[in-house]
Short mmCIF file of C-alpha atoms in Angstrom, two decimals:
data_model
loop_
_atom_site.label_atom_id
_atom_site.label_comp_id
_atom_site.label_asym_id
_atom_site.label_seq_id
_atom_site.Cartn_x
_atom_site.Cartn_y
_atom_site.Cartn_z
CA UNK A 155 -16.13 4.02 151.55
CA UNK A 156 -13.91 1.24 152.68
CA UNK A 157 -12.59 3.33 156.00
CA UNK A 158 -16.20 3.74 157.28
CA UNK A 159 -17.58 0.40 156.44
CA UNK A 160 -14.55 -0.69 158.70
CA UNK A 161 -16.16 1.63 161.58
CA UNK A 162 -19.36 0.63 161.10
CA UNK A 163 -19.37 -3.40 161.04
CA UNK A 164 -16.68 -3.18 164.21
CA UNK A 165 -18.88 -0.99 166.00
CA UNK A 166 -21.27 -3.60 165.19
CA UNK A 167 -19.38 -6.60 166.02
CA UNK A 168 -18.10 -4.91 169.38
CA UNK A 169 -22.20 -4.48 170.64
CA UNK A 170 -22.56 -8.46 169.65
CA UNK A 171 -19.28 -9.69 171.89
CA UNK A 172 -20.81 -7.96 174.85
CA UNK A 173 -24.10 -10.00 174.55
CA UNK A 174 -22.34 -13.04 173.81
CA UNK A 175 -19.93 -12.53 177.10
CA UNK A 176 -22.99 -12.67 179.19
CA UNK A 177 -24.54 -15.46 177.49
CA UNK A 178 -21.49 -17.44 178.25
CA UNK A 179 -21.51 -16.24 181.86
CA UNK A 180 -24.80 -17.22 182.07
CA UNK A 181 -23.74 -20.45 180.98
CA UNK A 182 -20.89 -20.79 183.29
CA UNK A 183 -23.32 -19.78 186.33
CA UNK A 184 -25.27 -22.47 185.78
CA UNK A 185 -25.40 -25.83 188.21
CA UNK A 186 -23.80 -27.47 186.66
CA UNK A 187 -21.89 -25.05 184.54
CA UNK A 188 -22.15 -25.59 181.16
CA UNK A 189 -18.62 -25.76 180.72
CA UNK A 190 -18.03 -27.12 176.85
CA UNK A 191 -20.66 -25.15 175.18
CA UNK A 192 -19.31 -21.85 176.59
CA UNK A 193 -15.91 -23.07 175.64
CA UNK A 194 -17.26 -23.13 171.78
CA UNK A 195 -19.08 -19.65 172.35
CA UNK A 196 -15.83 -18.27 173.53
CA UNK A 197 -13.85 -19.79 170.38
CA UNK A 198 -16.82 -17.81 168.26
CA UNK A 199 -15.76 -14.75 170.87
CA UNK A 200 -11.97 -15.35 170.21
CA UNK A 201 -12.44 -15.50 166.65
CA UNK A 202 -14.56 -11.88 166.41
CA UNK A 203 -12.39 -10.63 168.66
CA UNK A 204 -9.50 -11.22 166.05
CA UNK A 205 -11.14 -9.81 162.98
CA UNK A 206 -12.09 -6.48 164.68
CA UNK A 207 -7.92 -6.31 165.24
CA UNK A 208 -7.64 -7.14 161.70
CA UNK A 209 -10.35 -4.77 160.47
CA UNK A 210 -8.66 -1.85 162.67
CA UNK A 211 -4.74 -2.94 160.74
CA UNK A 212 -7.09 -2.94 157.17
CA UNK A 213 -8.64 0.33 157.91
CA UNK A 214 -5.10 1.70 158.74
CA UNK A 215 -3.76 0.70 155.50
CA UNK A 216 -7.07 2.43 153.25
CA UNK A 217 -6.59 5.37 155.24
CA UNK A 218 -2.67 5.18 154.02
CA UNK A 219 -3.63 4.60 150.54
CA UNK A 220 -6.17 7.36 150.20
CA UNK A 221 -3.18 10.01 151.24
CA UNK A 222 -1.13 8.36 148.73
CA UNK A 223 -3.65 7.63 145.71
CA UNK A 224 -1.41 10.52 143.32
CA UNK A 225 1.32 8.68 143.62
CA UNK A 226 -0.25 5.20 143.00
CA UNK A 227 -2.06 6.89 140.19
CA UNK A 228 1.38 8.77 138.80
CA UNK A 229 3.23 5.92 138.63
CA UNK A 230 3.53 2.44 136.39
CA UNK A 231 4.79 0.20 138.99
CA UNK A 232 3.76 -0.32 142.57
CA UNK A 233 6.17 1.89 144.74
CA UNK A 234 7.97 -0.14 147.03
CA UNK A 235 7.17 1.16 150.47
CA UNK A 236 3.44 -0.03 149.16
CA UNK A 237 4.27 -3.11 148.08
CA UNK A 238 3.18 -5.05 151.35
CA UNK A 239 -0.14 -2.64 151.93
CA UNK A 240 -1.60 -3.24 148.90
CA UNK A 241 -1.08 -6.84 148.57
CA UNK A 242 -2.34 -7.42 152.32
CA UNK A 243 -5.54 -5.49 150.80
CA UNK A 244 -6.14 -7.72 147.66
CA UNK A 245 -5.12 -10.80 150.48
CA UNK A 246 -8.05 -9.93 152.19
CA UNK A 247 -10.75 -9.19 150.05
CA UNK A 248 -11.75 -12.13 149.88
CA UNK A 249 -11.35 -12.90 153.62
CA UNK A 250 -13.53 -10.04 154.85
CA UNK A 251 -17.42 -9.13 154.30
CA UNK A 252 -16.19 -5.42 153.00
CA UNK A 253 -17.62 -5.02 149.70
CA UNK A 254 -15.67 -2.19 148.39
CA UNK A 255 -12.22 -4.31 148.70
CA UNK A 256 -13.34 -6.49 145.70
CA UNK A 257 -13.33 -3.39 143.92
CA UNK A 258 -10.36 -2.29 145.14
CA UNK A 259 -8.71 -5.54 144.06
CA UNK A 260 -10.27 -5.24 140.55
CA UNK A 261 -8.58 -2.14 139.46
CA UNK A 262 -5.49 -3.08 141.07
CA UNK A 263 -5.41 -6.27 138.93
CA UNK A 264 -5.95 -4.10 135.91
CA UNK A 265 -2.89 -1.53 136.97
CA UNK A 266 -0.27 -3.97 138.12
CA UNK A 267 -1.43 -6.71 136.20
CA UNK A 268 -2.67 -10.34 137.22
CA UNK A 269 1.00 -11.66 138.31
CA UNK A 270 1.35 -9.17 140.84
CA UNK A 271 -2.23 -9.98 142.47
CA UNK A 272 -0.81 -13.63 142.42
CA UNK A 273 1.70 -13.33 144.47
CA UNK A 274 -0.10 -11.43 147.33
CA UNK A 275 -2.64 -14.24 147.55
CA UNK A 276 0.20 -16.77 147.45
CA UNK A 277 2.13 -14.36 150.07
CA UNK A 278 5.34 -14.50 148.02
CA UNK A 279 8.43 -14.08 149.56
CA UNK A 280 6.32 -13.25 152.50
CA UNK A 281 5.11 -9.71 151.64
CA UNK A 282 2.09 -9.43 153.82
CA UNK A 283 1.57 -8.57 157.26
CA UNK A 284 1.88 -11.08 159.13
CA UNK A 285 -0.48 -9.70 162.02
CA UNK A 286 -3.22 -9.63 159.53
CA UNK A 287 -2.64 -13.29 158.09
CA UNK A 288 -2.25 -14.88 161.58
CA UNK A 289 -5.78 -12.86 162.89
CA UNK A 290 -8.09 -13.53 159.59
CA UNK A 291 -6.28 -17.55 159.91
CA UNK A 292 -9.11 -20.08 160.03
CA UNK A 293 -6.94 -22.12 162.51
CA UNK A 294 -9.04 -22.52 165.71
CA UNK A 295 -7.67 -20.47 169.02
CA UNK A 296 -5.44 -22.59 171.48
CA UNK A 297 -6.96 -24.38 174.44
CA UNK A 298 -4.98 -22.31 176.86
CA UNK A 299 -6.82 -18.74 175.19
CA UNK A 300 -10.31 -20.39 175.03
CA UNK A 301 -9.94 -21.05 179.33
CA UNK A 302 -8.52 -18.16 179.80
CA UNK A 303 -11.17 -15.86 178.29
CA UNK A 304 -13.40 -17.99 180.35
CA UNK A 305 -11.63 -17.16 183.13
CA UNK A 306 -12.06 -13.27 182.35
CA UNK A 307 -15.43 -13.54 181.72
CA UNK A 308 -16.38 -15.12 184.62
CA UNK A 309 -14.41 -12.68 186.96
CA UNK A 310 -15.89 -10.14 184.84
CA UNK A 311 -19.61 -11.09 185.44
CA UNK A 312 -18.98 -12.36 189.58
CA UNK A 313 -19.21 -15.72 188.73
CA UNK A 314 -17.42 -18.34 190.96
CA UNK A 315 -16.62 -20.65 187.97
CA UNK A 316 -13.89 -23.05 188.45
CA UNK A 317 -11.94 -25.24 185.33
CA UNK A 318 -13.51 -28.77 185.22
CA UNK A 319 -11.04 -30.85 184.13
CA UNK A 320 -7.52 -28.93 183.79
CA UNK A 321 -5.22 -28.61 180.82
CA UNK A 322 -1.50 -30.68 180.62
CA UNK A 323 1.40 -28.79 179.47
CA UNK A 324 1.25 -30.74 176.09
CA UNK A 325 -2.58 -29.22 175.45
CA UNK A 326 -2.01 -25.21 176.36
CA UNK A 327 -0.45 -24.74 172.44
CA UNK A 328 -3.49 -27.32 170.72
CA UNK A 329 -6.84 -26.84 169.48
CA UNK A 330 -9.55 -27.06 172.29
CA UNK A 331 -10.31 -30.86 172.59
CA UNK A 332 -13.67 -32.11 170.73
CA UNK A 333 -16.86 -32.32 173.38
CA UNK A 334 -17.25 -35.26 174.92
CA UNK A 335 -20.79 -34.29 176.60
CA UNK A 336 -19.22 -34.37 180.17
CA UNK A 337 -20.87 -31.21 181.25
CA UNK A 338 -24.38 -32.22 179.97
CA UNK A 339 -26.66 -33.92 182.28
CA UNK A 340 -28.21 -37.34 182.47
CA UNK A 341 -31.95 -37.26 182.02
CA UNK A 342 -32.45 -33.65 181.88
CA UNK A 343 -35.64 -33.38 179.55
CA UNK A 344 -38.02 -35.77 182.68
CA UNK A 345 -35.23 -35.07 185.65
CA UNK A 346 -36.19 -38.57 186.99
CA UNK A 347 -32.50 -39.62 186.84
CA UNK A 348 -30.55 -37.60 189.16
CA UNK A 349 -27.21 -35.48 187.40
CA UNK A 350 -24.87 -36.73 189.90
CA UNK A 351 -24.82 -38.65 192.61
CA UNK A 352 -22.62 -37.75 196.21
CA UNK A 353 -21.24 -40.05 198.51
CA UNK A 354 -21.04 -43.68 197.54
CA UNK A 355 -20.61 -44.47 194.26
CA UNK A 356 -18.72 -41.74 192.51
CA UNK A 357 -15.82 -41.05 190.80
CA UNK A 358 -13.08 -38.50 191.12
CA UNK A 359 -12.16 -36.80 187.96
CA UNK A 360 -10.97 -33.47 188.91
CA UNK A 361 -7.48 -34.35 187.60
CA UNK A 362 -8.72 -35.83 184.92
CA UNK A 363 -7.12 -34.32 181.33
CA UNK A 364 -9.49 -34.58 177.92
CA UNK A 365 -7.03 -35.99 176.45
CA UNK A 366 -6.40 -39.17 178.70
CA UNK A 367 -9.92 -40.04 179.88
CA UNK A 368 -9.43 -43.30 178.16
CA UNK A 369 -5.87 -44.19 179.00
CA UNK A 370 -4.68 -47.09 181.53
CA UNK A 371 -8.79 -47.64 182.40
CA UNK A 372 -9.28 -44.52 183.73
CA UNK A 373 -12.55 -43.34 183.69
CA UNK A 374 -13.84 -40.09 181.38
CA UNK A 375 -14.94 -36.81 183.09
CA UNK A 376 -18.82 -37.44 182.53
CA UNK A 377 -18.92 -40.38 184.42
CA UNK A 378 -19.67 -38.46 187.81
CA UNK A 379 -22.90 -37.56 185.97
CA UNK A 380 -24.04 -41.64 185.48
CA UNK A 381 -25.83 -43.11 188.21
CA UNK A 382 -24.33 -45.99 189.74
CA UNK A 383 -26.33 -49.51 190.27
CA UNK A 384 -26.15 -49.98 194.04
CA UNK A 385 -24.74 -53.25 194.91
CA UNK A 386 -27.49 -54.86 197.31
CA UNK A 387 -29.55 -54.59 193.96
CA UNK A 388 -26.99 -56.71 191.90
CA UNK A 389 -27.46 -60.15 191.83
CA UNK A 390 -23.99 -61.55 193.01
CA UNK A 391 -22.55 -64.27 190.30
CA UNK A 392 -22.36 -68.04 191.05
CA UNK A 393 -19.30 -69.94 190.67
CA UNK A 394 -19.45 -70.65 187.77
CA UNK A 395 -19.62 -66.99 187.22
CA UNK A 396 -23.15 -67.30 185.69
CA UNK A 397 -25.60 -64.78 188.25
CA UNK A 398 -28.00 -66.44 190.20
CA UNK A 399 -31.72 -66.74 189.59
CA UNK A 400 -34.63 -66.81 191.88
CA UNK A 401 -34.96 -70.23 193.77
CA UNK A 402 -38.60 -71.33 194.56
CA UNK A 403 -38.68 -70.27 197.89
CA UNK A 404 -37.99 -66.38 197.03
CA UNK A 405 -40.86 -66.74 194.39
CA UNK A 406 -44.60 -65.25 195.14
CA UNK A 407 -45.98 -68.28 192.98
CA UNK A 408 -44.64 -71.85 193.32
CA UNK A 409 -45.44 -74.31 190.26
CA UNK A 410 -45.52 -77.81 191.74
CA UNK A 411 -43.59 -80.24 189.64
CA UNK A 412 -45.69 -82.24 187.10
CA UNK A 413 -46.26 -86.00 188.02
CA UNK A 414 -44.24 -88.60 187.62
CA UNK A 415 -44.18 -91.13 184.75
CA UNK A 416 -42.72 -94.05 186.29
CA UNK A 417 -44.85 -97.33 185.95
CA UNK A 418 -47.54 -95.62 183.60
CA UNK A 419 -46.84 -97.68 180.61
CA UNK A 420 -46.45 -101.09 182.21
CA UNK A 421 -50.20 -100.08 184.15
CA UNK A 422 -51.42 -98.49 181.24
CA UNK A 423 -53.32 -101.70 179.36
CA UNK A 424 -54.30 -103.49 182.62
CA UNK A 425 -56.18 -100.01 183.99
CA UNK A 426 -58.03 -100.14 180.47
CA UNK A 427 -59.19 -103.78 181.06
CA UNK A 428 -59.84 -103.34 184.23
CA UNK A 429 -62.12 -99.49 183.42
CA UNK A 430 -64.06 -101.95 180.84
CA UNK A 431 -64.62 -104.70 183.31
CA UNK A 432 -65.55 -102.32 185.71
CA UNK A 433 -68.26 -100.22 183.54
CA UNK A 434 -66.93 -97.25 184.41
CA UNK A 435 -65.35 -95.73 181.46
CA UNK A 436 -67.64 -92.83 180.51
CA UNK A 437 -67.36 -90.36 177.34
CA UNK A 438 -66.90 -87.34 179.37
CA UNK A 439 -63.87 -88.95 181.59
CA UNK A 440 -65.69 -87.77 184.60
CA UNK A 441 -63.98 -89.27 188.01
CA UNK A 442 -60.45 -90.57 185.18
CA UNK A 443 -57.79 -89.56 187.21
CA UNK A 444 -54.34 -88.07 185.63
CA UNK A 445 -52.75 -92.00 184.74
CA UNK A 446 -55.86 -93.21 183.17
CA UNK A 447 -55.94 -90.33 180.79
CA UNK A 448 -52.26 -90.41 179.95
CA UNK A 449 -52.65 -94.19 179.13
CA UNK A 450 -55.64 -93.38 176.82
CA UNK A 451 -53.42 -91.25 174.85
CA UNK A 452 -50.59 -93.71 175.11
CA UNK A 453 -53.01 -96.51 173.62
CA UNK A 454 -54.33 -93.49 171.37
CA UNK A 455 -50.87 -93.31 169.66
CA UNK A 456 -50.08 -97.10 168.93
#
């Protein structure tokens, strides 16, 4: 049962990798490509790609096991030249979505005992195969296999699809680097804001590592997709290094300057006498000109 439910689900996971090639070539034929989320659908790629090796080594070792099962059965101890087989089986079990190795690990934890099922999950003294351990790892793919299934697929599918930003010697053996969102465009939900801009006003990353966007001020790999201010529309900065405002001559409205104190508190009492005198003071200030108010409300206050 194990041997065909090997066939079956790698059958099954081969159909699935072909669709999820030409998504990503899809992705990479995009303008702009698309470049970091193909690089994660490739690590899911890379990773399938691994456990159908694995599930081919694992149905390998049931088929062995089925020839042998009267001499498993005749004896008390594990035979030797099984040793390694069975305990990369019950390793495993728990590592693959096959069903019948569970079982298979349960009666071989009742022959051999719970000490001997130990010591193939702990890989003592290094008794497994190591082809299986290092496919079903859960240790992401290098950055130098991710691009370079990229690269396949792209050459695969006729699309002209060029590395964005390259990898350094010191990044081929590590982990592919995080996303930083340089491959994702600036306003794309309205498209009001441009993605990039040509000419004037850009930046040069095409050497530009993941790794070192941010070292000695250079600049990361998305900023070729952020608009640049042109400079006629910056205000340029004063000397004082404050910008400069508006004068009143570059204003549409100009607010005259309010008038002038000087001499209205010395006048104030004298204009009063002189409004009573005259007869002239009405209720409804009509003809009161801006001093004579202000000195009401000056003699208002006292």
């Amino acid at each position: 049962m194990a041997v065909s439910r090997f066939g079956i689900l790698t059958n099954k996971k081969s159909a699935l990798m072909k669709q999820q090639m030409r998504e990503i070539a899809k992705l990479l034929a995009e303008d702009p490509p698309k470049e970091e989320k193909a690089k994660i659908r490739a690590e899911a790629l890379i990773r399938d790609d691994n456990t159908i090796e694995a599930y081919e080594i694992l149905q390998l070792t049931c088929e062995l096991l089925a020839e042998r099962i009267k001499l498993v059965a005749s004896e008390k101890k594990c035979p030797e030249d099984l040793v390694s087989s069975i305990s990369t089986l019950l390793w495993a079990s728990s590592r693959v979505d096959i069903p019948e190795l569970v079982a298979v690990k349960k009666q071989f934890t009742r022959k051999y005992g719970r000490d001997f099922v130990e010591h193939a999950m702990e890989n003592h003294g290094g008794i497994l195969n190591e082809r299986i351990v290092a496919k079903l790892s859960v240790q992401p793919p290098t950055a130098f296999l991710v691009q370079t299934y990229l690269e396949k697929i792209s050459d695969e599918f006729d699309v002209g699809w060029k590395p964005t930003v390259r990898l350094l010697a010191t990044e081929l053996a590590e982990p592919m680097a995080a996303p930083i969102g340089y491959s994702v465009q600036v306003a794309q939900g309205t498209g009001l804001t441009p993605a990039s801009i040509s000419g004037e006003g850009t930046y040069n990353t095409s050497n530009v590592s993941t790794n070192d966007t941010h070292k000695d001020g250079m600049l990361p790999p998305y900023a070729t997709s952020i608009p640049l201010v042109p400079a006629a529309a910056m205000p340029a900065p004063s000397e004082n290094g404050d910008v400069s405002i508006l004068t009143a001559d570059d204003q549409d409205i100009y607010v005259p300057a309010a008038p002038s104190n000087m001499g209205r508190n010395s006048n104030a009492k004298s204009d009063l006498k002189d409004d009573k005198s005259s007869g002239n003071n009405n209720d409804d200030n009509n003809g009161a000109t801006y001093e004579d108010l202000q000195a009401q409300f000056s003699q208002l206050k006292r």
